[in-house]
Amino acid sequence: DPVRYISNHSSGKMGYALAAAARDAGAEVVLISGPVAIPAPSGVEVRNVTTAADMLQASSEAVDAGCDLFIASAAVADYRPQSCEADKIKKTSEQMALPLVRNPDTLATIAARADAPFTVGFAAETTDVARYAIDKMQRKKLRMIVANDVSVPGLGFNSDNNAVTVFWPDGQASIGPDSKQRIADRLMVLIGDHLDQAAG
Ligand code: CTP
């Protein structure tokens, strides 16, 4: 309704740090961002979106325009409310159920394209991190996946620090704990090496 929304603990800091790292590595960067409370890095083109559908559209357009590397770190809601009320919902009964419907998956849609760029996903997990991340990489047909355990206090969601493990089909590497910017810089080197190998 016009007063309330459902959200999550993601701050966008990891994605913004990656955009800055890619810019510093010499890339032309398009940063497609949901609503966040942090300033965008300078020197990158920002496309602001609010819904998962808008994120998919903006991403598809950016890939259509030509893109070598697609990194998806946004914590997109897997579901959205089935309907949006024009006026504030008033409380009536003791319980209420809010029907939710599935959102489109930007990462899986981009990775499934015949002309897919080198695609890297993120997996925020609270348990069985490696197993879920590798499963996600295979299911969404990704070249690499960056996994983090969001159950560790002081790391990940909303924090300036993080620790990640990156998986690719025949290897893995752990980075951190460190600041999100330093992790982003090291991730960009690792991703760049794999991108170069893929390009031959
Ligand atoms: N993602 C996306 N679009 C969505 C949901 C997720 O592009 N609608 C991307 C995220 O940016 C991230 C990856 O998919 O790179 C993992 O998201 P997650 O929601 O954890 O994965 P799921 O496959 O939905 O797995 P599960 O819900 O089982 O954890």
PDB file of N, CA and C in Angstrom, residues 54-140:
ATOM      1  N   ASP A  54      11.279  -4.183 -13.894  1.00  0.00           N
ATOM      2  CA  ASP A  54      12.091  -3.084 -14.446  1.00  0.00           C
ATOM      3  C   ASP A  54      13.567  -3.470 -14.476  1.00  0.00           C
ATOM      4  N   MET A  55      14.016  -4.211 -13.458  1.00  0.00           N
ATOM      5  CA  MET A  55      15.425  -4.622 -13.432  1.00  0.00           C
ATOM      6  C   MET A  55      15.714  -5.561 -14.601  1.00  0.00           C
ATOM      7  N   LEU A  56      14.785  -6.471 -14.875  1.00  0.00           N
ATOM      8  CA  LEU A  56      14.970  -7.384 -16.009  1.00  0.00           C
ATOM      9  C   LEU A  56      14.997  -6.593 -17.318  1.00  0.00           C
ATOM     10  N   GLN A  57      14.085  -5.634 -17.443  1.00  0.00           N
ATOM     11  CA  GLN A  57      14.035  -4.869 -18.697  1.00  0.00           C
ATOM     12  C   GLN A  57      15.313  -4.049 -18.897  1.00  0.00           C
ATOM     13  N   ALA A  58      15.738  -3.348 -17.857  1.00  0.00           N
ATOM     14  CA  ALA A  58      16.955  -2.525 -17.969  1.00  0.00           C
ATOM     15  C   ALA A  58      18.168  -3.406 -18.259  1.00  0.00           C
ATOM     16  N   SER A  59      18.215  -4.592 -17.656  1.00  0.00           N
ATOM     17  CA  SER A  59      19.346  -5.502 -17.874  1.00  0.00           C
ATOM     18  C   SER A  59      19.321  -6.032 -19.301  1.00  0.00           C
ATOM     19  N   SER A  60      18.134  -6.409 -19.783  1.00  0.00           N
ATOM     20  CA  SER A  60      18.023  -6.936 -21.150  1.00  0.00           C
ATOM     21  C   SER A  60      18.457  -5.873 -22.153  1.00  0.00           C
ATOM     22  N   GLU A  61      18.051  -4.631 -21.903  1.00  0.00           N
ATOM     23  CA  GLU A  61      18.434  -3.541 -22.805  1.00  0.00           C
ATOM     24  C   GLU A  61      19.951  -3.332 -22.799  1.00  0.00           C
ATOM     25  N   ALA A  62      20.556  -3.403 -21.615  1.00  0.00           N
ATOM     26  CA  ALA A  62      22.010  -3.206 -21.520  1.00  0.00           C
ATOM     27  C   ALA A  62      22.749  -4.328 -22.243  1.00  0.00           C
ATOM     28  N   VAL A  63      22.239  -5.554 -22.143  1.00  0.00           N
ATOM     29  CA  VAL A  63      22.888  -6.679 -22.835  1.00  0.00           C
ATOM     30  C   VAL A  63      22.656  -6.558 -24.335  1.00  0.00           C
ATOM     31  N   ASP A  64      21.448  -6.143 -24.738  1.00  0.00           N
ATOM     32  CA  ASP A  64      21.169  -5.918 -26.172  1.00  0.00           C
ATOM     33  C   ASP A  64      22.171  -4.921 -26.757  1.00  0.00           C
ATOM     34  N   ALA A  65      22.504  -3.906 -25.966  1.00  0.00           N
ATOM     35  CA  ALA A  65      23.378  -2.836 -26.452  1.00  0.00           C
ATOM     36  C   ALA A  65      24.830  -3.292 -26.568  1.00  0.00           C
ATOM     37  N   GLY A  66      25.139  -4.487 -26.026  1.00  0.00           N
ATOM     38  CA  GLY A  66      26.503  -5.006 -26.083  1.00  0.00           C
ATOM     39  C   GLY A  66      27.118  -5.009 -24.702  1.00  0.00           C
ATOM     40  N   CYS A  67      27.518  -6.195 -24.238  1.00  0.00           N
ATOM     41  CA  CYS A  67      27.994  -6.323 -22.859  1.00  0.00           C
ATOM     42  C   CYS A  67      28.831  -7.597 -22.779  1.00  0.00           C
ATOM     43  N   ASP A  68      30.065  -7.488 -22.257  1.00  0.00           N
ATOM     44  CA  ASP A  68      30.952  -8.650 -22.157  1.00  0.00           C
ATOM     45  C   ASP A  68      30.770  -9.405 -20.849  1.00  0.00           C
ATOM     46  N   LEU A  69      30.379  -8.663 -19.800  1.00  0.00           N
ATOM     47  CA  LEU A  69      30.322  -9.253 -18.456  1.00  0.00           C
ATOM     48  C   LEU A  69      29.065  -8.763 -17.752  1.00  0.00           C
ATOM     49  N   PHE A  70      28.300  -9.696 -17.188  1.00  0.00           N
ATOM     50  CA  PHE A  70      27.085  -9.329 -16.447  1.00  0.00           C
ATOM     51  C   PHE A  70      27.219  -9.879 -15.035  1.00  0.00           C
ATOM     52  N   ILE A  71      27.242  -8.994 -14.048  1.00  0.00           N
ATOM     53  CA  ILE A  71      27.354  -9.417 -12.648  1.00  0.00           C
ATOM     54  C   ILE A  71      26.055  -9.060 -11.940  1.00  0.00           C
ATOM     55  N   ALA A  72      25.417 -10.056 -11.323  1.00  0.00           N
ATOM     56  CA  ALA A  72      24.149  -9.822 -10.622  1.00  0.00           C
ATOM     57  C   ALA A  72      24.368  -9.964  -9.122  1.00  0.00           C
ATOM     58  N   SER A  73      24.379  -8.822  -8.428  1.00  0.00           N
ATOM     59  CA  SER A  73      24.549  -8.897  -6.971  1.00  0.00           C
ATOM     60  C   SER A  73      23.337  -8.350  -6.234  1.00  0.00           C
ATOM     61  N   ALA A  74      22.337  -7.892  -6.966  1.00  0.00           N
ATOM     62  CA  ALA A  74      21.157  -7.305  -6.307  1.00  0.00           C
ATOM     63  C   ALA A  74      20.365  -8.377  -5.553  1.00  0.00           C
ATOM     64  N   ALA A  75      19.869  -8.008  -4.382  1.00  0.00           N
ATOM     65  CA  ALA A  75      19.014  -8.909  -3.606  1.00  0.00           C
ATOM     66  C   ALA A  75      17.565  -8.675  -4.041  1.00  0.00           C
ATOM     67  N   VAL A  76      17.255  -9.198  -5.221  1.00  0.00           N
ATOM     68  CA  VAL A  76      15.914  -8.985  -5.775  1.00  0.00           C
ATOM     69  C   VAL A  76      14.919  -9.863  -5.015  1.00  0.00           C
ATOM     70  N   ALA A  77      13.759  -9.331  -4.718  1.00  0.00           N
ATOM     71  CA  ALA A  77      12.734 -10.137  -4.049  1.00  0.00           C
ATOM     72  C   ALA A  77      12.289 -11.248  -5.000  1.00  0.00           C
ATOM     73  N   ASP A  78      12.255 -12.473  -4.482  1.00  0.00           N
ATOM     74  CA  ASP A  78      11.808 -13.591  -5.324  1.00  0.00           C
ATOM     75  C   ASP A  78      10.303 -13.502  -5.597  1.00  0.00           C
ATOM     76  N   TYR A  79       9.569 -12.838  -4.700  1.00  0.00           N
ATOM     77  CA  TYR A  79       8.114 -12.704  -4.843  1.00  0.00           C
ATOM     78  C   TYR A  79       7.693 -11.254  -4.638  1.00  0.00           C
ATOM     79  N   ARG A  80       6.583 -10.883  -5.232  1.00  0.00           N
ATOM     80  CA  ARG A  80       5.999  -9.553  -5.005  1.00  0.00           C
ATOM     81  C   ARG A  80       4.542  -9.739  -4.615  1.00  0.00           C
ATOM     82  N   PRO A  81       3.954  -8.770  -3.909  1.00  0.00           N
ATOM     83  CA  PRO A  81       2.523  -8.889  -3.599  1.00  0.00           C
ATOM     84  C   PRO A  81       1.707  -8.972  -4.891  1.00  0.00           C
ATOM     85  N   GLN A  82       0.696  -9.827  -4.869  1.00  0.00           N
ATOM     86  CA  GLN A  82      -0.122 -10.040  -6.065  1.00  0.00           C
ATOM     87  C   GLN A  82      -0.803  -8.748  -6.507  1.00  0.00           C
ATOM     88  N   SER A  83      -1.221  -7.951  -5.525  1.00  0.00           N
ATOM     89  CA  SER A  83      -1.861  -6.687  -5.889  1.00  0.00           C
ATOM     90  C   SER A  83      -1.330  -5.587  -4.983  1.00  0.00           C
ATOM     91  N   CYS A  84      -1.448  -4.371  -5.477  1.00  0.00           N
ATOM     92  CA  CYS A  84      -0.970  -3.216  -4.715  1.00  0.00           C
ATOM     93  C   CYS A  84      -2.193  -2.349  -4.423  1.00  0.00           C
ATOM     94  N   GLU A  85      -2.431  -2.050  -3.154  1.00  0.00           N
ATOM     95  CA  GLU A  85      -3.622  -1.271  -2.788  1.00  0.00           C
ATOM     96  C   GLU A  85      -3.349   0.223  -2.963  1.00  0.00           C
ATOM     97  N   ALA A  86      -4.339   0.934  -3.484  1.00  0.00           N
ATOM     98  CA  ALA A  86      -4.181   2.380  -3.684  1.00  0.00           C
ATOM     99  C   ALA A  86      -4.226   3.112  -2.341  1.00  0.00           C
ATOM    100  N   ASP A  87      -4.973   2.566  -1.394  1.00  0.00           N
ATOM    101  CA  ASP A  87      -5.088   3.193  -0.072  1.00  0.00           C
ATOM    102  C   ASP A  87      -4.509   2.287   1.004  1.00  0.00           C
ATOM    103  N   LYS A  88      -4.159   2.870   2.123  1.00  0.00           N
ATOM    104  CA  LYS A  88      -3.571   2.109   3.229  1.00  0.00           C
ATOM    105  C   LYS A  88      -4.505   0.971   3.657  1.00  0.00           C
ATOM    106  N   ILE A  89      -3.934  -0.208   3.830  1.00  0.00           N
ATOM    107  CA  ILE A  89      -4.737  -1.365   4.259  1.00  0.00           C
ATOM    108  C   ILE A  89      -5.024  -1.201   5.752  1.00  0.00           C
ATOM    109  N   LYS A  90      -6.322  -1.215   6.118  1.00  0.00           N
ATOM    110  CA  LYS A  90      -6.695  -1.047   7.527  1.00  0.00           C
ATOM    111  C   LYS A  90      -6.745  -2.409   8.209  1.00  0.00           C
ATOM    112  N   LYS A  91      -6.395  -2.424   9.475  1.00  0.00           N
ATOM    113  CA  LYS A  91      -6.419  -3.720  10.162  1.00  0.00           C
ATOM    114  C   LYS A  91      -7.864  -4.108  10.475  1.00  0.00           C
ATOM    115  N   THR A  92      -8.130  -5.420  10.280  1.00  0.00           N
ATOM    116  CA  THR A  92      -9.470  -5.930  10.570  1.00  0.00           C
ATOM    117  C   THR A  92      -9.343  -7.163  11.469  1.00  0.00           C
ATOM    118  N   SER A  93      -9.050  -8.316  10.867  1.00  0.00           N
ATOM    119  CA  SER A  93      -9.012  -9.539  11.672  1.00  0.00           C
ATOM    120  C   SER A  93      -7.661  -9.703  12.373  1.00  0.00           C
ATOM    121  N   GLU A  94      -7.545 -10.724  13.230  1.00  0.00           N
ATOM    122  CA  GLU A  94      -6.322 -11.001  13.992  1.00  0.00           C
ATOM    123  C   GLU A  94      -5.175 -11.458  13.086  1.00  0.00           C
ATOM    124  N   GLN A  95      -5.522 -12.095  11.982  1.00  0.00           N
ATOM    125  CA  GLN A  95      -4.491 -12.585  11.060  1.00  0.00           C
ATOM    126  C   GLN A  95      -4.797 -12.082   9.672  1.00  0.00           C
ATOM    127  N   MET A  96      -3.778 -11.951   8.873  1.00  0.00           N
ATOM    128  CA  MET A  96      -4.045 -11.651   7.460  1.00  0.00           C
ATOM    129  C   MET A  96      -3.028 -12.391   6.604  1.00  0.00           C
ATOM    130  N   ALA A  97      -3.414 -12.751   5.400  1.00  0.00           N
ATOM    131  CA  ALA A  97      -2.514 -13.415   4.458  1.00  0.00           C
ATOM    132  C   ALA A  97      -2.353 -12.503   3.258  1.00  0.00           C
ATOM    133  N   LEU A  98      -1.108 -12.354   2.840  1.00  0.00           N
ATOM    134  CA  LEU A  98      -0.821 -11.478   1.702  1.00  0.00           C
ATOM    135  C   LEU A  98      -0.368 -12.375   0.550  1.00  0.00           C
ATOM    136  N   PRO A  99      -1.175 -12.541  -0.493  1.00  0.00           N
ATOM    137  CA  PRO A  99      -0.744 -13.414  -1.586  1.00  0.00           C
ATOM    138  C   PRO A  99       0.449 -12.813  -2.325  1.00  0.00           C
ATOM    139  N   LEU A 100       1.481 -13.650  -2.556  1.00  0.00           N
ATOM    140  CA  LEU A 100       2.683 -13.215  -3.278  1.00  0.00           C
ATOM    141  C   LEU A 100       2.801 -14.019  -4.571  1.00  0.00           C
ATOM    142  N   VAL A 101       3.306 -13.390  -5.606  1.00  0.00           N
ATOM    143  CA  VAL A 101       3.526 -14.094  -6.879  1.00  0.00           C
ATOM    144  C   VAL A 101       5.008 -13.991  -7.252  1.00  0.00           C
ATOM    145  N   ARG A 102       5.496 -14.960  -8.030  1.00  0.00           N
ATOM    146  CA  ARG A 102       6.922 -15.028  -8.379  1.00  0.00           C
ATOM    147  C   ARG A 102       7.360 -13.846  -9.232  1.00  0.00           C
ATOM    148  N   ASN A 103       8.530 -13.346  -8.972  1.00  0.00           N
ATOM    149  CA  ASN A 103       9.128 -12.299  -9.812  1.00  0.00           C
ATOM    150  C   ASN A 103       9.966 -12.945 -10.910  1.00  0.00           C
ATOM    151  N   PRO A 104      10.177 -12.248 -12.023  1.00  0.00           N
ATOM    152  CA  PRO A 104      11.105 -12.779 -13.024  1.00  0.00           C
ATOM    153  C   PRO A 104      12.528 -12.789 -12.456  1.00  0.00           C
ATOM    154  N   ASP A 105      13.337 -13.752 -12.898  1.00  0.00           N
ATOM    155  CA  ASP A 105      14.720 -13.866 -12.434  1.00  0.00           C
ATOM    156  C   ASP A 105      15.632 -13.262 -13.508  1.00  0.00           C
ATOM    157  N   THR A 106      16.155 -12.087 -13.225  1.00  0.00           N
ATOM    158  CA  THR A 106      17.002 -11.387 -14.199  1.00  0.00           C
ATOM    159  C   THR A 106      18.239 -12.206 -14.551  1.00  0.00           C
ATOM    160  N   LEU A 107      18.931 -12.691 -13.521  1.00  0.00           N
ATOM    161  CA  LEU A 107      20.186 -13.410 -13.732  1.00  0.00           C
ATOM    162  C   LEU A 107      19.972 -14.638 -14.618  1.00  0.00           C
ATOM    163  N   ALA A 108      18.972 -15.463 -14.282  1.00  0.00           N
ATOM    164  CA  ALA A 108      18.727 -16.692 -15.052  1.00  0.00           C
ATOM    165  C   ALA A 108      18.308 -16.349 -16.476  1.00  0.00           C
ATOM    166  N   THR A 109      17.530 -15.275 -16.640  1.00  0.00           N
ATOM    167  CA  THR A 109      17.063 -14.890 -17.976  1.00  0.00           C
ATOM    168  C   THR A 109      18.232 -14.438 -18.840  1.00  0.00           C
ATOM    169  N   ILE A 110      19.130 -13.629 -18.272  1.00  0.00           N
ATOM    170  CA  ILE A 110      20.290 -13.148 -19.038  1.00  0.00           C
ATOM    171  C   ILE A 110      21.210 -14.335 -19.379  1.00  0.00           C
ATOM    172  N   ALA A 111      21.455 -15.209 -18.389  1.00  0.00           N
ATOM    173  CA  ALA A 111      22.383 -16.338 -18.619  1.00  0.00           C
ATOM    174  C   ALA A 111      21.837 -17.323 -19.649  1.00  0.00           C
ATOM    175  N   ALA A 112      20.511 -17.370 -19.806  1.00  0.00           N
ATOM    176  CA  ALA A 112      19.891 -18.327 -20.742  1.00  0.00           C
ATOM    177  C   ALA A 112      19.887 -17.818 -22.182  1.00  0.00           C
ATOM    178  N   ARG A 113      20.255 -16.567 -22.388  1.00  0.00           N
ATOM    179  CA  ARG A 113      20.256 -16.031 -23.759  1.00  0.00           C
ATOM    180  C   ARG A 113      21.311 -16.735 -24.618  1.00  0.00           C
ATOM    181  N   ALA A 114      21.010 -16.883 -25.905  1.00  0.00           N
ATOM    182  CA  ALA A 114      21.980 -17.500 -26.819  1.00  0.00           C
ATOM    183  C   ALA A 114      23.233 -16.633 -26.893  1.00  0.00           C
ATOM    184  N   ASP A 115      23.056 -15.306 -26.769  1.00  0.00           N
ATOM    185  CA  ASP A 115      24.194 -14.382 -26.835  1.00  0.00           C
ATOM    186  C   ASP A 115      24.590 -13.903 -25.435  1.00  0.00           C
ATOM    187  N   ALA A 116      24.445 -14.791 -24.443  1.00  0.00           N
ATOM    188  CA  ALA A 116      24.706 -14.389 -23.048  1.00  0.00           C
ATOM    189  C   ALA A 116      26.134 -13.892 -22.860  1.00  0.00           C
ATOM    190  N   PRO A 117      26.299 -12.790 -22.131  1.00  0.00           N
ATOM    191  CA  PRO A 117      27.653 -12.387 -21.748  1.00  0.00           C
ATOM    192  C   PRO A 117      28.198 -13.357 -20.693  1.00  0.00           C
ATOM    193  N   PHE A 118      29.463 -13.214 -20.332  1.00  0.00           N
ATOM    194  CA  PHE A 118      30.033 -13.976 -19.213  1.00  0.00           C
ATOM    195  C   PHE A 118      29.240 -13.563 -17.973  1.00  0.00           C
ATOM    196  N   THR A 119      28.547 -14.509 -17.353  1.00  0.00           N
ATOM    197  CA  THR A 119      27.562 -14.148 -16.326  1.00  0.00           C
ATOM    198  C   THR A 119      27.980 -14.655 -14.944  1.00  0.00           C
ATOM    199  N   VAL A 120      27.980 -13.742 -13.986  1.00  0.00           N
ATOM    200  CA  VAL A 120      28.396 -14.051 -12.613  1.00  0.00           C
ATOM    201  C   VAL A 120      27.242 -13.730 -11.664  1.00  0.00           C
ATOM    202  N   GLY A 121      26.895 -14.686 -10.812  1.00  0.00           N
ATOM    203  CA  GLY A 121      25.800 -14.477  -9.863  1.00  0.00           C
ATOM    204  C   GLY A 121      26.306 -14.421  -8.437  1.00  0.00           C
ATOM    205  N   PHE A 122      25.429 -14.075  -7.547  1.00  0.00           N
ATOM    206  CA  PHE A 122      25.709 -14.052  -6.115  1.00  0.00           C
ATOM    207  C   PHE A 122      24.760 -15.016  -5.411  1.00  0.00           C
ATOM    208  N   ALA A 123      25.200 -15.576  -4.307  1.00  0.00           N
ATOM    209  CA  ALA A 123      24.336 -16.437  -3.504  1.00  0.00           C
ATOM    210  C   ALA A 123      24.524 -16.066  -2.042  1.00  0.00           C
ATOM    211  N   ALA A 124      23.498 -15.499  -1.452  1.00  0.00           N
ATOM    212  CA  ALA A 124      23.532 -15.184  -0.019  1.00  0.00           C
ATOM    213  C   ALA A 124      22.799 -16.309   0.689  1.00  0.00           C
ATOM    214  N   GLU A 125      23.531 -17.040   1.502  1.00  0.00           N
ATOM    215  CA  GLU A 125      22.941 -18.216   2.147  1.00  0.00           C
ATOM    216  C   GLU A 125      23.169 -18.160   3.656  1.00  0.00           C
ATOM    217  N   THR A 126      22.366 -18.925   4.396  1.00  0.00           N
ATOM    218  CA  THR A 126      22.556 -18.994   5.847  1.00  0.00           C
ATOM    219  C   THR A 126      23.015 -20.389   6.282  1.00  0.00           C
ATOM    220  N   THR A 127      22.940 -21.356   5.390  1.00  0.00           N
ATOM    221  CA  THR A 127      23.352 -22.719   5.713  1.00  0.00           C
ATOM    222  C   THR A 127      23.757 -23.441   4.417  1.00  0.00           C
ATOM    223  N   ASP A 128      24.603 -24.462   4.520  1.00  0.00           N
ATOM    224  CA  ASP A 128      25.033 -25.244   3.339  1.00  0.00           C
ATOM    225  C   ASP A 128      25.444 -24.341   2.188  1.00  0.00           C
ATOM    226  N   VAL A 129      26.295 -23.329   2.512  1.00  0.00           N
ATOM    227  CA  VAL A 129      26.616 -22.268   1.553  1.00  0.00           C
ATOM    228  C   VAL A 129      27.172 -22.827   0.239  1.00  0.00           C
ATOM    229  N   ALA A 130      28.190 -23.687   0.315  1.00  0.00           N
ATOM    230  CA  ALA A 130      28.830 -24.193  -0.905  1.00  0.00           C
ATOM    231  C   ALA A 130      27.845 -25.009  -1.741  1.00  0.00           C
ATOM    232  N   ARG A 131      27.103 -25.885  -1.087  1.00  0.00           N
ATOM    233  CA  ARG A 131      26.178 -26.754  -1.825  1.00  0.00           C
ATOM    234  C   ARG A 131      25.108 -25.931  -2.554  1.00  0.00           C
ATOM    235  N   TYR A 132      24.505 -24.971  -1.834  1.00  0.00           N
ATOM    236  CA  TYR A 132      23.458 -24.154  -2.464  1.00  0.00           C
ATOM    237  C   TYR A 132      24.029 -23.279  -3.584  1.00  0.00           C
ATOM    238  N   ALA A 133      25.250 -22.751  -3.342  1.00  0.00           N
ATOM    239  CA  ALA A 133      25.843 -21.860  -4.350  1.00  0.00           C
ATOM    240  C   ALA A 133      26.155 -22.626  -5.634  1.00  0.00           C
ATOM    241  N   ILE A 134      26.773 -23.794  -5.497  1.00  0.00           N
ATOM    242  CA  ILE A 134      27.128 -24.589  -6.681  1.00  0.00           C
ATOM    243  C   ILE A 134      25.860 -25.023  -7.413  1.00  0.00           C
ATOM    244  N   ASP A 135      24.844 -25.398  -6.647  1.00  0.00           N
ATOM    245  CA  ASP A 135      23.565 -25.781  -7.267  1.00  0.00           C
ATOM    246  C   ASP A 135      22.975 -24.607  -8.055  1.00  0.00           C
ATOM    247  N   LYS A 136      23.074 -23.410  -7.468  1.00  0.00           N
ATOM    248  CA  LYS A 136      22.537 -22.197  -8.115  1.00  0.00           C
ATOM    249  C   LYS A 136      23.310 -21.890  -9.397  1.00  0.00           C
ATOM    250  N   MET A 137      24.635 -22.066  -9.344  1.00  0.00           N
ATOM    251  CA  MET A 137      25.473 -21.811 -10.529  1.00  0.00           C
ATOM    252  C   MET A 137      25.056 -22.752 -11.661  1.00  0.00           C
ATOM    253  N   GLN A 138      24.826 -24.026 -11.324  1.00  0.00           N
ATOM    254  CA  GLN A 138      24.462 -24.995 -12.366  1.00  0.00           C
ATOM    255  C   GLN A 138      23.051 -24.736 -12.880  1.00  0.00           C
ATOM    256  N   ARG A 139      22.133 -24.490 -11.958  1.00  0.00           N
ATOM    257  CA  ARG A 139      20.724 -24.303 -12.318  1.00  0.00           C
ATOM    258  C   ARG A 139      20.544 -23.058 -13.186  1.00  0.00           C
ATOM    259  N   LYS A 140      21.249 -21.981 -12.836  1.00  0.00           N
ATOM    260  CA  LYS A 140      21.074 -20.721 -13.584  1.00  0.00           C
ATOM    261  C   LYS A 140      22.084 -20.601 -14.731  1.00  0.00           C
TER     262      LYS A 140
END
